[in-house]
Amino acid sequence: DGGITQSPKYLFRKEGQNVTLSCEQNLNHDAMYWYRQDPGQGLRLIYYSQIVNDFQKGDIAEGYSVSREKKESFPLTVTSAQKNPTAFYLCASSGQSGGPQHFGDGTRLSIL
Amino acid sequence: AQSVTQPDIHITVSEGASLELRCNYSYGATPYLFWYVQSPGQGLQLLLKYFSGDTLVQGIKGFEAEFKRSQSSFNLRKPSVHWSDAAEYFCAVGPPPSNAGNMLTFGGGTRLMVKP
């Protein structure tokens, strides 16, 4: 079945450490997105990519970085510059026709 | 700027009762509207979407939503709630379908609790 796979499901970060969250899709979608979700809040856009080798900052990009070397993959790195990284991170994708976004099951990041 | 407001942060209904979740949007052009549901610790699942046509839209799991342009609203309804409907619900708005992806703005969500 086609879908979006996020890994790991749980991730812990030490002080000063960079961590990378994986997002892979086999839906043949061009656009991919990363969101951050904090308890009791909606989704906030971190980065998005509409095509391979191109991406744009969202509303809260500071302290995060991404790459889009392959259509299927859009990894998110949470850098040490992100001082409050504890959150639930969601990856999504959408097709060229502008259809709805499809979501992965998320990665929960916590601080050790 | 586009925005989505879900006025009710929490709603509690009895099992078998009807449900209406409110969503108001602000968008400068014809909106593309969505409702998603999120179970704890999971991603978002699409319930239904609306861009054009009949303003009453049917979705999965027995949900429906009605688009009212004059009120800038897109409220979600279900005639009889089941305990398994307990979850968080998100309304979202985006641009019309195009080849440029689909940038969405999400509301803050409504957490639904169902009493036995």
PDB file of C-alpha atoms in Angstrom:
ATOM      1  CA  ASP A   1       0.000   0.000   0.000  1.00  0.00           C
ATOM      2  CA  GLY A   2       1.175   3.501  -0.752  1.00  0.00           C
ATOM      3  CA  GLY A   3       1.836   5.832   2.112  1.00  0.00           C
ATOM      4  CA  ILE A   4       4.213   7.937   4.144  1.00  0.00           C
ATOM      5  CA  THR A   5       6.678   6.368   6.565  1.00  0.00           C
ATOM      6  CA  GLN A   6       8.238   8.392   9.356  1.00  0.00           C
ATOM      7  CA  SER A   7      11.025   7.030  11.510  1.00  0.00           C
ATOM      8  CA  PRO A   8      11.821   6.678  14.262  1.00  0.00           C
ATOM      9  CA  LYS A   9       8.546   6.874  16.153  1.00  0.00           C
ATOM     10  CA  TYR A  10      10.342   8.160  19.260  1.00  0.00           C
ATOM     11  CA  LEU A  11      13.625  10.083  19.354  1.00  0.00           C
ATOM     12  CA  PHE A  12      15.675  11.568  22.141  1.00  0.00           C
ATOM     13  CA  ARG A  13      18.132  14.404  21.754  1.00  0.00           C
ATOM     14  CA  LYS A  14      21.038  15.278  23.983  1.00  0.00           C
ATOM     15  CA  GLU A  15      22.110  18.845  24.599  1.00  0.00           C
ATOM     16  CA  GLY A  16      24.062  20.266  21.659  1.00  0.00           C
ATOM     17  CA  GLN A  17      23.213  17.368  19.387  1.00  0.00           C
ATOM     18  CA  ASN A  18      21.704  17.425  15.922  1.00  0.00           C
ATOM     19  CA  VAL A  19      19.123  14.763  15.133  1.00  0.00           C
ATOM     20  CA  THR A  20      17.532  13.773  11.835  1.00  0.00           C
ATOM     21  CA  LEU A  21      13.955  12.645  11.332  1.00  0.00           C
ATOM     22  CA  SER A  22      13.233  10.485   8.327  1.00  0.00           C
ATOM     23  CA  CYS A  23      10.254  10.835   5.978  1.00  0.00           C
ATOM     24  CA  GLU A  24       9.758   8.552   2.977  1.00  0.00           C
ATOM     25  CA  GLN A  25       6.753   8.406   0.638  1.00  0.00           C
ATOM     26  CA  ASN A  26       5.836   6.000  -2.147  1.00  0.00           C
ATOM     27  CA  LEU A  27       2.819   7.965  -3.373  1.00  0.00           C
ATOM     28  CA  ASN A  28       4.770   9.555  -6.241  1.00  0.00           C
ATOM     29  CA  HIS A  29       3.907  12.978  -4.796  1.00  0.00           C
ATOM     30  CA  ASP A  30       5.897  16.025  -5.820  1.00  0.00           C
ATOM     31  CA  ALA A  31       5.282  18.167  -2.741  1.00  0.00           C
ATOM     32  CA  MET A  32       6.348  17.320   0.796  1.00  0.00           C
ATOM     33  CA  TYR A  33       5.958  19.176   4.083  1.00  0.00           C
ATOM     34  CA  TRP A  34       7.174  19.143   7.685  1.00  0.00           C
ATOM     35  CA  TYR A  35       4.980  20.319  10.543  1.00  0.00           C
ATOM     36  CA  ARG A  36       5.525  20.742  14.255  1.00  0.00           C
ATOM     37  CA  GLN A  37       2.681  20.047  16.683  1.00  0.00           C
ATOM     38  CA  ASP A  38       2.782  21.101  20.315  1.00  0.00           C
ATOM     39  CA  PRO A  39       0.266  19.903  22.923  1.00  0.00           C
ATOM     40  CA  GLY A  40      -3.113  21.530  22.452  1.00  0.00           C
ATOM     41  CA  GLN A  41      -1.979  23.410  19.374  1.00  0.00           C
ATOM     42  CA  GLY A  42      -2.523  23.085  15.702  1.00  0.00           C
ATOM     43  CA  LEU A  43       0.103  22.331  13.092  1.00  0.00           C
ATOM     44  CA  ARG A  44       2.833  24.817  12.282  1.00  0.00           C
ATOM     45  CA  LEU A  45       4.736  24.562   9.010  1.00  0.00           C
ATOM     46  CA  ILE A  46       8.509  24.186   9.307  1.00  0.00           C
ATOM     47  CA  TYR A  47       9.633  23.595   5.709  1.00  0.00           C
ATOM     48  CA  TYR A  48       8.096  22.496   2.451  1.00  0.00           C
ATOM     49  CA  SER A  49       9.344  21.281  -0.897  1.00  0.00           C
ATOM     50  CA  GLN A  50       7.412  21.372  -4.147  1.00  0.00           C
ATOM     51  CA  ILE A  51      10.055  19.642  -6.264  1.00  0.00           C
ATOM     52  CA  VAL A  52      13.325  17.779  -5.916  1.00  0.00           C
ATOM     53  CA  ASN A  53      16.341  19.940  -4.992  1.00  0.00           C
ATOM     54  CA  ASP A  54      14.132  22.849  -3.972  1.00  0.00           C
ATOM     55  CA  PHE A  55      12.568  23.770  -0.626  1.00  0.00           C
ATOM     56  CA  GLN A  56      11.241  26.825   1.184  1.00  0.00           C
ATOM     57  CA  LYS A  57      11.021  27.941   4.781  1.00  0.00           C
ATOM     58  CA  GLY A  58       7.687  27.795   6.515  1.00  0.00           C
ATOM     59  CA  ASP A  59       6.538  29.764   9.520  1.00  0.00           C
ATOM     60  CA  ILE A  60       8.985  28.331  12.078  1.00  0.00           C
ATOM     61  CA  ALA A  61      12.120  27.264  10.151  1.00  0.00           C
ATOM     62  CA  GLU A  62      14.702  28.605  12.618  1.00  0.00           C
ATOM     63  CA  GLY A  63      16.760  25.800  14.130  1.00  0.00           C
ATOM     64  CA  TYR A  64      15.744  23.287  11.471  1.00  0.00           C
ATOM     65  CA  SER A  65      17.178  22.195   8.119  1.00  0.00           C
ATOM     66  CA  VAL A  66      15.974  19.929   5.310  1.00  0.00           C
ATOM     67  CA  SER A  67      17.139  18.382   2.061  1.00  0.00           C
ATOM     68  CA  ARG A  68      15.270  17.012  -0.946  1.00  0.00           C
ATOM     69  CA  GLU A  69      17.697  14.954  -3.000  1.00  0.00           C
ATOM     70  CA  LYS A  70      15.121  12.384  -4.010  1.00  0.00           C
ATOM     71  CA  LYS A  71      11.428  12.673  -4.765  1.00  0.00           C
ATOM     72  CA  GLU A  72      10.605  10.026  -2.182  1.00  0.00           C
ATOM     73  CA  SER A  73      12.584  11.443   0.731  1.00  0.00           C
ATOM     74  CA  PHE A  74      12.446  14.671   2.762  1.00  0.00           C
ATOM     75  CA  PRO A  75      14.519  14.359   5.960  1.00  0.00           C
ATOM     76  CA  LEU A  76      14.334  17.003   8.672  1.00  0.00           C
ATOM     77  CA  THR A  77      17.328  17.842  10.866  1.00  0.00           C
ATOM     78  CA  VAL A  78      16.667  19.438  14.226  1.00  0.00           C
ATOM     79  CA  THR A  79      19.844  21.337  15.012  1.00  0.00           C
ATOM     80  CA  SER A  80      21.302  22.375  18.350  1.00  0.00           C
ATOM     81  CA  ALA A  81      20.135  25.897  17.523  1.00  0.00           C
ATOM     82  CA  GLN A  82      16.544  24.798  18.136  1.00  0.00           C
ATOM     83  CA  LYS A  83      16.296  25.466  21.860  1.00  0.00           C
ATOM     84  CA  ASN A  84      12.868  23.953  22.395  1.00  0.00           C
ATOM     85  CA  PRO A  85      12.691  20.914  20.139  1.00  0.00           C
ATOM     86  CA  THR A  86      10.342  18.794  22.246  1.00  0.00           C
ATOM     87  CA  ALA A  87       7.287  18.271  20.045  1.00  0.00           C
ATOM     88  CA  PHE A  88       5.465  15.894  17.734  1.00  0.00           C
ATOM     89  CA  TYR A  89       6.723  16.175  14.159  1.00  0.00           C
ATOM     90  CA  LEU A  90       4.522  15.314  11.195  1.00  0.00           C
ATOM     91  CA  CYS A  91       5.531  14.819   7.585  1.00  0.00           C
ATOM     92  CA  ALA A  92       3.020  15.123   4.748  1.00  0.00           C
ATOM     93  CA  SER A  93       2.918  14.983   0.965  1.00  0.00           C
ATOM     94  CA  SER A  94       0.556  16.057  -1.781  1.00  0.00           C
ATOM     95  CA  GLY A  95       0.270  15.301  -5.470  1.00  0.00           C
ATOM     96  CA  GLN A  96       0.805  17.478  -8.493  1.00  0.00           C
ATOM     97  CA  SER A  97      -2.916  17.990  -8.964  1.00  0.00           C
ATOM     98  CA  GLY A  98      -3.101  19.870  -5.699  1.00  0.00           C
ATOM     99  CA  GLY A  99      -4.989  17.165  -3.865  1.00  0.00           C
ATOM    100  CA  PRO A 100      -5.167  16.862  -0.113  1.00  0.00           C
ATOM    101  CA  GLN A 101      -2.105  16.328   2.021  1.00  0.00           C
ATOM    102  CA  HIS A 102      -1.435  12.804   3.255  1.00  0.00           C
ATOM    103  CA  PHE A 103       0.287  12.416   6.618  1.00  0.00           C
ATOM    104  CA  GLY A 104       2.717  10.027   8.216  1.00  0.00           C
ATOM    105  CA  ASP A 105       2.276   8.737  11.770  1.00  0.00           C
ATOM    106  CA  GLY A 106       4.701  11.230  13.253  1.00  0.00           C
ATOM    107  CA  THR A 107       7.890  11.268  15.310  1.00  0.00           C
ATOM    108  CA  ARG A 108       7.887  12.351  18.934  1.00  0.00           C
ATOM    109  CA  LEU A 109      11.110  14.133  19.868  1.00  0.00           C
ATOM    110  CA  SER A 110      12.127  14.616  23.476  1.00  0.00           C
ATOM    111  CA  ILE A 111      15.137  16.074  25.266  1.00  0.00           C
ATOM    112  CA  LEU A 112      17.344  13.883  27.471  1.00  0.00           C
TER     113      LEU A 112
ATOM    114  CA  ALA B   1      -3.628  36.411   5.112  1.00  0.00           C
ATOM    115  CA  GLN B   2      -5.524  33.187   5.387  1.00  0.00           C
ATOM    116  CA  SER B   3      -6.609  31.846   8.754  1.00  0.00           C
ATOM    117  CA  VAL B   4      -8.794  29.151  10.285  1.00  0.00           C
ATOM    118  CA  THR B   5     -10.607  29.407  13.595  1.00  0.00           C
ATOM    119  CA  GLN B   6     -12.051  26.484  15.491  1.00  0.00           C
ATOM    120  CA  PRO B   7     -13.855  28.200  18.361  1.00  0.00           C
ATOM    121  CA  ASP B   8     -14.319  25.095  20.510  1.00  0.00           C
ATOM    122  CA  ILE B   9     -11.126  23.681  22.015  1.00  0.00           C
ATOM    123  CA  HIS B  10     -12.940  20.822  23.752  1.00  0.00           C
ATOM    124  CA  ILE B  11     -16.358  19.279  23.154  1.00  0.00           C
ATOM    125  CA  THR B  12     -17.962  16.433  25.080  1.00  0.00           C
ATOM    126  CA  VAL B  13     -20.972  14.580  23.712  1.00  0.00           C
ATOM    127  CA  SER B  14     -22.805  11.448  24.760  1.00  0.00           C
ATOM    128  CA  GLU B  15     -22.541   8.373  22.606  1.00  0.00           C
ATOM    129  CA  GLY B  16     -25.403   8.338  20.120  1.00  0.00           C
ATOM    130  CA  ALA B  17     -25.880  12.094  20.244  1.00  0.00           C
ATOM    131  CA  SER B  18     -25.399  14.360  17.258  1.00  0.00           C
ATOM    132  CA  LEU B  19     -22.221  16.368  16.776  1.00  0.00           C
ATOM    133  CA  GLU B  20     -21.324  19.649  15.135  1.00  0.00           C
ATOM    134  CA  LEU B  21     -17.772  21.020  15.120  1.00  0.00           C
ATOM    135  CA  ARG B  22     -17.383  24.618  14.023  1.00  0.00           C
ATOM    136  CA  CYS B  23     -14.860  25.993  11.575  1.00  0.00           C
ATOM    137  CA  ASN B  24     -14.590  29.562  10.319  1.00  0.00           C
ATOM    138  CA  TYR B  25     -12.056  30.587   7.734  1.00  0.00           C
ATOM    139  CA  SER B  26     -10.614  33.711   6.207  1.00  0.00           C
ATOM    140  CA  TYR B  27      -9.370  33.379   2.654  1.00  0.00           C
ATOM    141  CA  GLY B  28      -9.067  35.878  -0.159  1.00  0.00           C
ATOM    142  CA  ALA B  29     -10.195  33.633  -2.979  1.00  0.00           C
ATOM    143  CA  THR B  30     -12.213  30.472  -3.474  1.00  0.00           C
ATOM    144  CA  PRO B  31     -11.063  28.215  -0.648  1.00  0.00           C
ATOM    145  CA  TYR B  32     -10.204  24.534  -0.750  1.00  0.00           C
ATOM    146  CA  LEU B  33     -11.452  23.208   2.601  1.00  0.00           C
ATOM    147  CA  PHE B  34     -10.585  20.075   4.549  1.00  0.00           C
ATOM    148  CA  TRP B  35     -11.397  18.257   7.748  1.00  0.00           C
ATOM    149  CA  TYR B  36      -8.837  15.901   9.270  1.00  0.00           C
ATOM    150  CA  VAL B  37      -9.006  13.641  12.338  1.00  0.00           C
ATOM    151  CA  GLN B  38      -6.100  12.724  14.594  1.00  0.00           C
ATOM    152  CA  SER B  39      -6.083   9.902  17.143  1.00  0.00           C
ATOM    153  CA  PRO B  40      -3.572  10.219  20.016  1.00  0.00           C
ATOM    154  CA  GLY B  41       0.009   9.699  18.869  1.00  0.00           C
ATOM    155  CA  GLN B  42      -1.017   9.286  15.244  1.00  0.00           C
ATOM    156  CA  GLY B  43      -0.902  11.308  12.051  1.00  0.00           C
ATOM    157  CA  LEU B  44      -3.833  13.099  10.471  1.00  0.00           C
ATOM    158  CA  GLN B  45      -6.437  11.241   8.433  1.00  0.00           C
ATOM    159  CA  LEU B  46      -8.513  13.047   5.831  1.00  0.00           C
ATOM    160  CA  LEU B  47     -12.256  12.958   6.586  1.00  0.00           C
ATOM    161  CA  LEU B  48     -13.529  15.041   3.680  1.00  0.00           C
ATOM    162  CA  LYS B  49     -12.709  17.924   1.375  1.00  0.00           C
ATOM    163  CA  TYR B  50     -14.581  20.618  -0.539  1.00  0.00           C
ATOM    164  CA  PHE B  51     -13.737  22.908  -3.403  1.00  0.00           C
ATOM    165  CA  SER B  52     -16.808  23.199  -5.569  1.00  0.00           C
ATOM    166  CA  GLY B  53     -20.166  21.624  -6.291  1.00  0.00           C
ATOM    167  CA  ASP B  54     -22.771  20.574  -3.775  1.00  0.00           C
ATOM    168  CA  THR B  55     -22.120  22.504  -0.572  1.00  0.00           C
ATOM    169  CA  LEU B  56     -22.975  19.475   1.583  1.00  0.00           C
ATOM    170  CA  VAL B  57     -20.047  17.086   1.416  1.00  0.00           C
ATOM    171  CA  GLN B  58     -20.036  13.489   2.560  1.00  0.00           C
ATOM    172  CA  GLY B  59     -16.908  11.988   4.056  1.00  0.00           C
ATOM    173  CA  ILE B  60     -15.680   8.818   5.648  1.00  0.00           C
ATOM    174  CA  LYS B  61     -16.888   7.382   8.978  1.00  0.00           C
ATOM    175  CA  GLY B  62     -20.342   8.925   8.554  1.00  0.00           C
ATOM    176  CA  PHE B  63     -19.174  12.531   8.723  1.00  0.00           C
ATOM    177  CA  GLU B  64     -20.451  15.368   6.575  1.00  0.00           C
ATOM    178  CA  ALA B  65     -19.665  19.064   6.305  1.00  0.00           C
ATOM    179  CA  GLU B  66     -21.540  22.032   4.926  1.00  0.00           C
ATOM    180  CA  PHE B  67     -19.875  24.942   3.179  1.00  0.00           C
ATOM    181  CA  LYS B  68     -21.555  28.299   3.782  1.00  0.00           C
ATOM    182  CA  ARG B  69     -19.827  31.036   1.815  1.00  0.00           C
ATOM    183  CA  SER B  70     -21.897  33.829   3.360  1.00  0.00           C
ATOM    184  CA  GLN B  71     -20.782  32.798   6.835  1.00  0.00           C
ATOM    185  CA  SER B  72     -17.226  31.738   5.867  1.00  0.00           C
ATOM    186  CA  SER B  73     -17.921  28.478   7.640  1.00  0.00           C
ATOM    187  CA  PHE B  74     -17.313  24.796   7.004  1.00  0.00           C
ATOM    188  CA  ASN B  75     -18.841  22.958   9.972  1.00  0.00           C
ATOM    189  CA  LEU B  76     -18.426  19.233  10.460  1.00  0.00           C
ATOM    190  CA  ARG B  77     -21.399  17.117  11.522  1.00  0.00           C
ATOM    191  CA  LYS B  78     -22.271  13.582  12.450  1.00  0.00           C
ATOM    192  CA  PRO B  79     -25.828  12.420  13.274  1.00  0.00           C
ATOM    193  CA  SER B  80     -24.830   9.828  15.891  1.00  0.00           C
ATOM    194  CA  VAL B  81     -21.446   9.764  17.583  1.00  0.00           C
ATOM    195  CA  HIS B  82     -19.663   6.516  18.422  1.00  0.00           C
ATOM    196  CA  TRP B  83     -17.103   6.103  21.212  1.00  0.00           C
ATOM    197  CA  SER B  84     -14.443   5.513  18.557  1.00  0.00           C
ATOM    198  CA  ASP B  85     -14.957   9.068  17.271  1.00  0.00           C
ATOM    199  CA  ALA B  86     -13.122  10.461  20.297  1.00  0.00           C
ATOM    200  CA  ALA B  87     -10.113  12.242  18.763  1.00  0.00           C
ATOM    201  CA  GLU B  88      -8.874  15.661  17.730  1.00  0.00           C
ATOM    202  CA  TYR B  89     -10.351  17.267  14.655  1.00  0.00           C
ATOM    203  CA  PHE B  90      -8.647  19.835  12.467  1.00  0.00           C
ATOM    204  CA  CYS B  91     -10.131  22.121   9.853  1.00  0.00           C
ATOM    205  CA  ALA B  92      -7.790  23.421   7.135  1.00  0.00           C
ATOM    206  CA  VAL B  93      -7.958  25.830   4.213  1.00  0.00           C
ATOM    207  CA  GLY B  94      -5.798  26.037   1.109  1.00  0.00           C
ATOM    208  CA  PRO B  95      -5.650  27.410  -2.414  1.00  0.00           C
ATOM    209  CA  PRO B  96      -7.621  25.905  -5.296  1.00  0.00           C
ATOM    210  CA  PRO B  97      -6.210  22.662  -6.735  1.00  0.00           C
ATOM    211  CA  SER B  98      -3.184  23.386  -8.919  1.00  0.00           C
ATOM    212  CA  ASN B  99       0.174  21.991  -9.910  1.00  0.00           C
ATOM    213  CA  ALA B 100       1.899  23.976  -7.195  1.00  0.00           C
ATOM    214  CA  GLY B 101       1.326  21.636  -4.283  1.00  0.00           C
ATOM    215  CA  ASN B 102      -1.230  22.401  -1.643  1.00  0.00           C
ATOM    216  CA  MET B 103      -0.201  24.798   1.119  1.00  0.00           C
ATOM    217  CA  LEU B 104      -2.635  24.480   3.989  1.00  0.00           C
ATOM    218  CA  THR B 105      -3.417  26.605   7.008  1.00  0.00           C
ATOM    219  CA  PHE B 106      -4.757  24.602   9.933  1.00  0.00           C
ATOM    220  CA  GLY B 107      -7.054  25.584  12.747  1.00  0.00           C
ATOM    221  CA  GLY B 108      -6.036  24.939  16.329  1.00  0.00           C
ATOM    222  CA  GLY B 109      -8.116  21.778  16.565  1.00  0.00           C
ATOM    223  CA  THR B 110     -11.130  20.600  18.584  1.00  0.00           C
ATOM    224  CA  ARG B 111     -10.730  17.710  20.983  1.00  0.00           C
ATOM    225  CA  LEU B 112     -13.831  15.526  21.056  1.00  0.00           C
ATOM    226  CA  MET B 113     -14.624  13.406  24.073  1.00  0.00           C
ATOM    227  CA  VAL B 114     -17.463  10.878  24.004  1.00  0.00           C
ATOM    228  CA  LYS B 115     -19.355   9.904  27.167  1.00  0.00           C
ATOM    229  CA  PRO B 116     -20.753   6.380  27.382  1.00  0.00           C
TER     230      PRO B 116
END
